[in-house]
PDB file of C-alpha atoms and ligand atoms in Angstrom:
ATOM      1  CA  MET A   1     166.953-198.457 -69.967  1.00  0.00           C
ATOM      2  CA  GLU A   2     166.136-195.222 -67.852  1.00  0.00           C
ATOM      3  CA  ARG A   3     163.823-194.433 -65.214  1.00  0.00           C
ATOM      4  CA  SER A   4     161.305-191.249 -64.652  1.00  0.00           C
ATOM      5  CA  LEU A   5     160.048-190.298 -61.136  1.00  0.00           C
ATOM      6  CA  VAL A   6     156.370-189.029 -62.002  1.00  0.00           C
ATOM      7  CA  LEU A   7     154.113-187.992 -59.976  1.00  0.00           C
ATOM      8  CA  LEU A   8     149.934-188.654 -60.111  1.00  0.00           C
ATOM      9  CA  LYS A   9     149.506-184.609 -58.263  1.00  0.00           C
ATOM     10  CA  PRO A  10     146.328-184.081 -56.197  1.00  0.00           C
ATOM     11  CA  ASP A  11     144.419-181.784 -59.193  1.00  0.00           C
ATOM     12  CA  CYS A  12     145.171-185.737 -60.903  1.00  0.00           C
ATOM     13  CA  VAL A  13     144.027-187.802 -57.458  1.00  0.00           C
ATOM     14  CA  GLN A  14     140.817-185.084 -56.947  1.00  0.00           C
ATOM     15  CA  ARG A  15     139.576-184.893 -60.479  1.00  0.00           C
ATOM     16  CA  ARG A  16     139.633-188.790 -60.588  1.00  0.00           C
ATOM     17  CA  LEU A  17     142.289-188.666 -63.201  1.00  0.00           C
ATOM     18  CA  MET A  18     145.221-191.343 -62.383  1.00  0.00           C
ATOM     19  CA  GLY A  19     144.165-194.385 -64.571  1.00  0.00           C
ATOM     20  CA  ARG A  20     143.581-192.867 -67.978  1.00  0.00           C
ATOM     21  CA  ILE A  21     146.789-190.871 -67.152  1.00  0.00           C
ATOM     22  CA  LEU A  22     148.363-194.006 -65.924  1.00  0.00           C
ATOM     23  CA  THR A  23     147.259-196.330 -68.932  1.00  0.00           C
ATOM     24  CA  ARG A  24     148.435-193.624 -71.088  1.00  0.00           C
ATOM     25  CA  PHE A  25     152.041-194.847 -69.823  1.00  0.00           C
ATOM     26  CA  GLU A  26     150.954-198.321 -70.632  1.00  0.00           C
ATOM     27  CA  ASP A  27     150.102-197.947 -73.749  1.00  0.00           C
ATOM     28  CA  LYS A  28     152.978-196.327 -75.044  1.00  0.00           C
ATOM     29  CA  GLY A  29     155.005-199.316 -73.461  1.00  0.00           C
ATOM     30  CA  LEU A  30     156.779-197.789 -70.535  1.00  0.00           C
ATOM     31  CA  ASN A  31     156.940-199.770 -67.067  1.00  0.00           C
ATOM     32  CA  ILE A  32     155.302-198.865 -63.622  1.00  0.00           C
ATOM     33  CA  VAL A  33     157.901-200.856 -61.218  1.00  0.00           C
ATOM     34  CA  ALA A  34     157.173-198.557 -58.326  1.00  0.00           C
ATOM     35  CA  MET A  35     154.083-197.316 -57.244  1.00  0.00           C
ATOM     36  CA  LYS A  36     152.424-195.684 -53.536  1.00  0.00           C
ATOM     37  CA  MET A  37     150.003-192.943 -52.491  1.00  0.00           C
ATOM     38  CA  ILE A  38     151.384-190.360 -50.412  1.00  0.00           C
ATOM     39  CA  ARG A  39     150.189-187.260 -48.534  1.00  0.00           C
ATOM     40  CA  MET A  40     153.542-184.733 -49.612  1.00  0.00           C
ATOM     41  CA  THR A  41     154.809-183.138 -46.263  1.00  0.00           C
ATOM     42  CA  THR A  42     155.899-179.253 -46.537  1.00  0.00           C
ATOM     43  CA  ASP A  43     159.713-180.926 -45.674  1.00  0.00           C
ATOM     44  CA  LEU A  44     159.530-183.547 -48.573  1.00  0.00           C
ATOM     45  CA  ALA A  45     158.021-180.542 -50.625  1.00  0.00           C
ATOM     46  CA  ARG A  46     161.005-178.843 -50.254  1.00  0.00           C
ATOM     47  CA  ARG A  47     163.387-181.463 -50.411  1.00  0.00           C
ATOM     48  CA  HIS A  48     161.472-182.248 -53.997  1.00  0.00           C
ATOM     49  CA  TYR A  49     161.582-178.532 -55.261  1.00  0.00           C
ATOM     50  CA  ALA A  50     164.737-177.663 -53.512  1.00  0.00           C
ATOM     51  CA  GLU A  51     165.636-175.611 -56.947  1.00  0.00           C
ATOM     52  CA  HIS A  52     161.903-173.903 -56.240  1.00  0.00           C
ATOM     53  CA  VAL A  53     161.737-173.058 -52.544  1.00  0.00           C
ATOM     54  CA  ASN A  54     163.107-168.985 -53.562  1.00  0.00           C
ATOM     55  CA  LYS A  55     160.630-169.088 -56.390  1.00  0.00           C
ATOM     56  CA  PRO A  56     157.533-166.064 -56.128  1.00  0.00           C
ATOM     57  CA  PHE A  57     155.283-169.311 -57.024  1.00  0.00           C
ATOM     58  CA  TYR A  58     156.757-171.907 -54.073  1.00  0.00           C
ATOM     59  CA  PRO A  59     154.653-171.035 -51.128  1.00  0.00           C
ATOM     60  CA  GLY A  60     151.072-172.054 -53.826  1.00  0.00           C
ATOM     61  CA  LEU A  61     153.222-175.212 -54.787  1.00  0.00           C
ATOM     62  CA  GLU A  62     153.541-176.071 -51.810  1.00  0.00           C
ATOM     63  CA  SER A  63     150.129-175.482 -50.575  1.00  0.00           C
ATOM     64  CA  TYR A  64     148.622-176.862 -53.442  1.00  0.00           C
ATOM     65  CA  ILE A  65     151.215-179.916 -53.243  1.00  0.00           C
ATOM     66  CA  THR A  66     150.552-180.537 -49.608  1.00  0.00           C
ATOM     67  CA  SER A  67     146.688-180.440 -50.116  1.00  0.00           C
ATOM     68  CA  ALA A  68     145.610-184.094 -50.898  1.00  0.00           C
ATOM     69  CA  PRO A  69     147.026-187.108 -51.839  1.00  0.00           C
ATOM     70  CA  LEU A  70     149.120-187.793 -54.593  1.00  0.00           C
ATOM     71  CA  VAL A  71     151.028-190.751 -56.295  1.00  0.00           C
ATOM     72  CA  ALA A  72     154.527-191.139 -57.035  1.00  0.00           C
ATOM     73  CA  MET A  73     155.246-194.337 -59.314  1.00  0.00           C
ATOM     74  CA  ILE A  74     158.900-194.654 -61.250  1.00  0.00           C
ATOM     75  CA  VAL A  75     158.073-194.886 -64.919  1.00  0.00           C
ATOM     76  CA  GLU A  76     161.216-197.192 -66.662  1.00  0.00           C
ATOM     77  CA  GLY A  77     161.515-197.615 -70.287  1.00  0.00           C
ATOM     78  CA  ARG A  78     163.564-196.654 -73.082  1.00  0.00           C
ATOM     79  CA  GLU A  79     164.721-193.005 -73.205  1.00  0.00           C
ATOM     80  CA  ALA A  80     162.209-193.097 -70.006  1.00  0.00           C
ATOM     81  CA  VAL A  81     163.291-189.407 -69.192  1.00  0.00           C
ATOM     82  CA  ARG A  82     162.955-188.098 -72.291  1.00  0.00           C
ATOM     83  CA  VAL A  83     159.758-190.221 -73.777  1.00  0.00           C
ATOM     84  CA  VAL A  84     157.777-189.055 -70.590  1.00  0.00           C
ATOM     85  CA  ARG A  85     158.019-185.434 -70.145  1.00  0.00           C
ATOM     86  CA  SER A  86     157.412-185.194 -74.447  1.00  0.00           C
ATOM     87  CA  MET A  87     154.289-186.907 -73.270  1.00  0.00           C
ATOM     88  CA  LEU A  88     153.185-184.147 -70.794  1.00  0.00           C
ATOM     89  CA  GLY A  89     153.199-181.064 -72.653  1.00  0.00           C
ATOM     90  CA  GLU A  90     154.702-177.586 -71.268  1.00  0.00           C
ATOM     91  CA  THR A  91     154.741-177.175 -67.716  1.00  0.00           C
ATOM     92  CA  SER A  92     151.140-174.470 -69.014  1.00  0.00           C
ATOM     93  CA  GLY A  93     148.092-176.321 -69.718  1.00  0.00           C
ATOM     94  CA  LEU A  94     147.401-173.719 -71.801  1.00  0.00           C
ATOM     95  CA  LYS A  95     150.405-174.074 -73.567  1.00  0.00           C
ATOM     96  CA  ALA A  96     150.959-177.006 -73.809  1.00  0.00           C
ATOM     97  CA  SER A  97     149.956-178.724 -77.150  1.00  0.00           C
ATOM     98  CA  ALA A  98     146.827-181.320 -78.321  1.00  0.00           C
ATOM     99  CA  GLY A  99     147.695-185.252 -77.316  1.00  0.00           C
ATOM    100  CA  THR A 100     149.944-183.730 -74.647  1.00  0.00           C
ATOM    101  CA  ILE A 101     148.458-184.722 -70.806  1.00  0.00           C
ATOM    102  CA  ARG A 102     148.837-181.214 -69.570  1.00  0.00           C
ATOM    103  CA  GLY A 103     147.018-180.033 -73.021  1.00  0.00           C
ATOM    104  CA  ASP A 104     144.354-182.561 -73.156  1.00  0.00           C
ATOM    105  CA  PHE A 105     143.692-181.993 -69.150  1.00  0.00           C
ATOM    106  CA  SER A 106     145.062-178.982 -67.748  1.00  0.00           C
ATOM    107  CA  CYS A 107     144.116-175.089 -68.329  1.00  0.00           C
ATOM    108  CA  SER A 108     146.626-173.963 -64.902  1.00  0.00           C
ATOM    109  CA  ARG A 109     149.905-173.740 -65.041  1.00  0.00           C
ATOM    110  CA  GLN A 110     150.664-174.809 -61.233  1.00  0.00           C
ATOM    111  CA  MET A 111     147.671-177.481 -61.981  1.00  0.00           C
ATOM    112  CA  ASN A 112     149.390-179.177 -64.352  1.00  0.00           C
ATOM    113  CA  LEU A 113     148.210-183.119 -63.066  1.00  0.00           C
ATOM    114  CA  VAL A 114     151.010-184.594 -63.277  1.00  0.00           C
ATOM    115  CA  HIS A 115     154.716-183.693 -62.271  1.00  0.00           C
ATOM    116  CA  ALA A 116     158.184-185.535 -63.632  1.00  0.00           C
ATOM    117  CA  SER A 117     161.702-185.911 -64.144  1.00  0.00           C
ATOM    118  CA  ASP A 118     163.593-183.821 -66.105  1.00  0.00           C
ATOM    119  CA  GLY A 119     166.896-185.459 -66.459  1.00  0.00           C
ATOM    120  CA  ILE A 120     168.801-188.962 -65.633  1.00  0.00           C
ATOM    121  CA  GLU A 121     170.413-186.603 -62.540  1.00  0.00           C
ATOM    122  CA  SER A 122     166.764-185.444 -61.539  1.00  0.00           C
ATOM    123  CA  ALA A 123     165.472-188.630 -61.231  1.00  0.00           C
ATOM    124  CA  GLN A 124     167.904-190.630 -59.334  1.00  0.00           C
ATOM    125  CA  ARG A 125     167.995-187.773 -57.061  1.00  0.00           C
ATOM    126  CA  GLU A 126     163.911-187.471 -56.845  1.00  0.00           C
ATOM    127  CA  ILE A 127     163.423-191.681 -56.490  1.00  0.00           C
ATOM    128  CA  GLY A 128     165.760-191.680 -53.873  1.00  0.00           C
ATOM    129  CA  ILE A 129     163.141-189.228 -52.373  1.00  0.00           C
ATOM    130  CA  TYR A 130     160.616-191.523 -52.719  1.00  0.00           C
ATOM    131  CA  PHE A 131     161.413-194.806 -53.335  1.00  0.00           C
ATOM    132  CA  ALA A 132     163.717-197.516 -51.020  1.00  0.00           C
ATOM    133  CA  PRO A 133     165.755-199.798 -53.157  1.00  0.00           C
ATOM    134  CA  ALA A 134     163.544-202.538 -51.681  1.00  0.00           C
ATOM    135  CA  GLU A 135     160.224-200.938 -52.809  1.00  0.00           C
ATOM    136  CA  ILE A 136     161.749-200.910 -56.709  1.00  0.00           C
ATOM    137  CA  CYS A 137     160.174-204.411 -58.399  1.00  0.00           C
ATOM    138  CA  GLU A 138     162.765-204.823 -61.133  1.00  0.00           C
ATOM    139  CA  CYS A 139     160.519-207.332 -63.569  1.00  0.00           C
ATOM    140  CA  GLU A 140     161.083-207.658 -67.384  1.00  0.00           C
ATOM    141  CA  PRO A 141     158.021-207.827 -69.231  1.00  0.00           C
ATOM    142  CA  THR A 142     157.028-210.511 -71.660  1.00  0.00           C
ATOM    143  CA  LEU A 143     155.434-208.455 -74.481  1.00  0.00           C
ATOM    144  CA  ALA A 144     159.234-206.481 -74.451  1.00  0.00           C
ATOM    145  CA  LYS A 145     160.037-208.411 -77.700  1.00  0.00           C
ATOM    146  CA  TRP A 146     157.040-207.214 -78.955  1.00  0.00           C
ATOM    147  CA  LEU A 147     157.792-203.573 -78.030  1.00  0.00           C
ATOM    148  CA  SER A 148     161.161-202.771 -79.968  1.00  0.00           C
ATOM    149  CA  ALA A 149     164.033-204.651 -81.500  1.00  0.00           C
ATOM    150  CA  ILE A 150     166.448-206.180 -79.773  1.00  0.00           C
ATOM    151  CA  ASP A 151     169.530-203.477 -81.640  1.00  0.00           C
ATOM    152  CA  GLU A 152     167.533-200.831 -81.288  1.00  0.00           C
TER     153      GLU A 152
HETATM  154  P1  LIG B 201     156.109-179.833 -62.041  1.00  0.00           P
HETATM  155  O1  LIG B 201     156.660-180.131 -63.240  1.00  0.00           O
HETATM  156  O2  LIG B 201     155.932-180.338 -60.856  1.00  0.00           O
HETATM  157  O3  LIG B 201     157.791-178.301 -61.384  1.00  0.00           O
HETATM  158  C1  LIG B 201     157.236-177.426 -60.652  1.00  0.00           C
HETATM  159  C2  LIG B 201     155.829-177.571 -60.364  1.00  0.00           C
HETATM  160  O4  LIG B 201     155.697-175.981 -59.923  1.00  0.00           O
HETATM  161  C3  LIG B 201     155.388-176.991 -61.892  1.00  0.00           C
HETATM  162  O5  LIG B 201     154.967-178.201 -61.797  1.00  0.00           O
HETATM  163  C4  LIG B 201     154.237-176.590 -62.275  1.00  0.00           C
HETATM  164  O6  LIG B 201     153.452-176.943 -61.082  1.00  0.00           O
HETATM  165  C5  LIG B 201     154.572-175.098 -60.614  1.00  0.00           C
HETATM  166  N1  LIG B 201     155.156-174.128 -61.825  1.00  0.00           N
HETATM  167  C6  LIG B 201     155.972-173.740 -62.834  1.00  0.00           C
HETATM  168  N2  LIG B 201     155.797-172.774 -62.517  1.00  0.00           N
HETATM  169  C7  LIG B 201     154.910-172.213 -62.015  1.00  0.00           C
HETATM  170  C8  LIG B 201     154.317-170.584 -62.011  1.00  0.00           C
HETATM  171  N3  LIG B 201     155.284-169.943 -62.694  1.00  0.00           N
HETATM  172  N4  LIG B 201     153.496-170.206 -61.334  1.00  0.00           N
HETATM  173  C9  LIG B 201     153.024-171.016 -60.851  1.00  0.00           C
HETATM  174  N5  LIG B 201     153.352-172.545 -61.115  1.00  0.00           N
HETATM  175  C10 LIG B 201     154.362-172.962 -61.674  1.00  0.00           C
END
């Protein structure tokens, strides 16, 4: 089982898309094991987007990501990091394939609705930014045996 840190960004919350996007993760068979609504601070944004802080688009990204509440969650499942990224599609909603979340709902590179960790190490780092271990709800869903074979 892997875990990915997912953010439903301010545009997702403001556009009332939280439920539809959450439904996609649940429909896929992924588990939400932690979730909270927060307002991102500039300090938190700099920590989360440390690798982008010196990029030309960072000031705009910081202003957007701190502009309104967002929802942080941990999504768990088999190969969750890769699976969730593939469900999001390419960074720009203009380039993302139809059928992906960004391809279906976004027409922007910055306002691309959802963030998801891009690797297992970054997932661990990002999860640690938003959640204490006690906030993560370990639970084996009763449907698990119908989502994949035991020996897969
Ligand atoms: P995310 O997956 O959260 O990772 C970094 C974010 O920066 C990205 O989604 C976009 O919201 C934003 N971003 C990435 N590239 C650009 C860019 N070239 N111009 C503006 N925003 C960008």
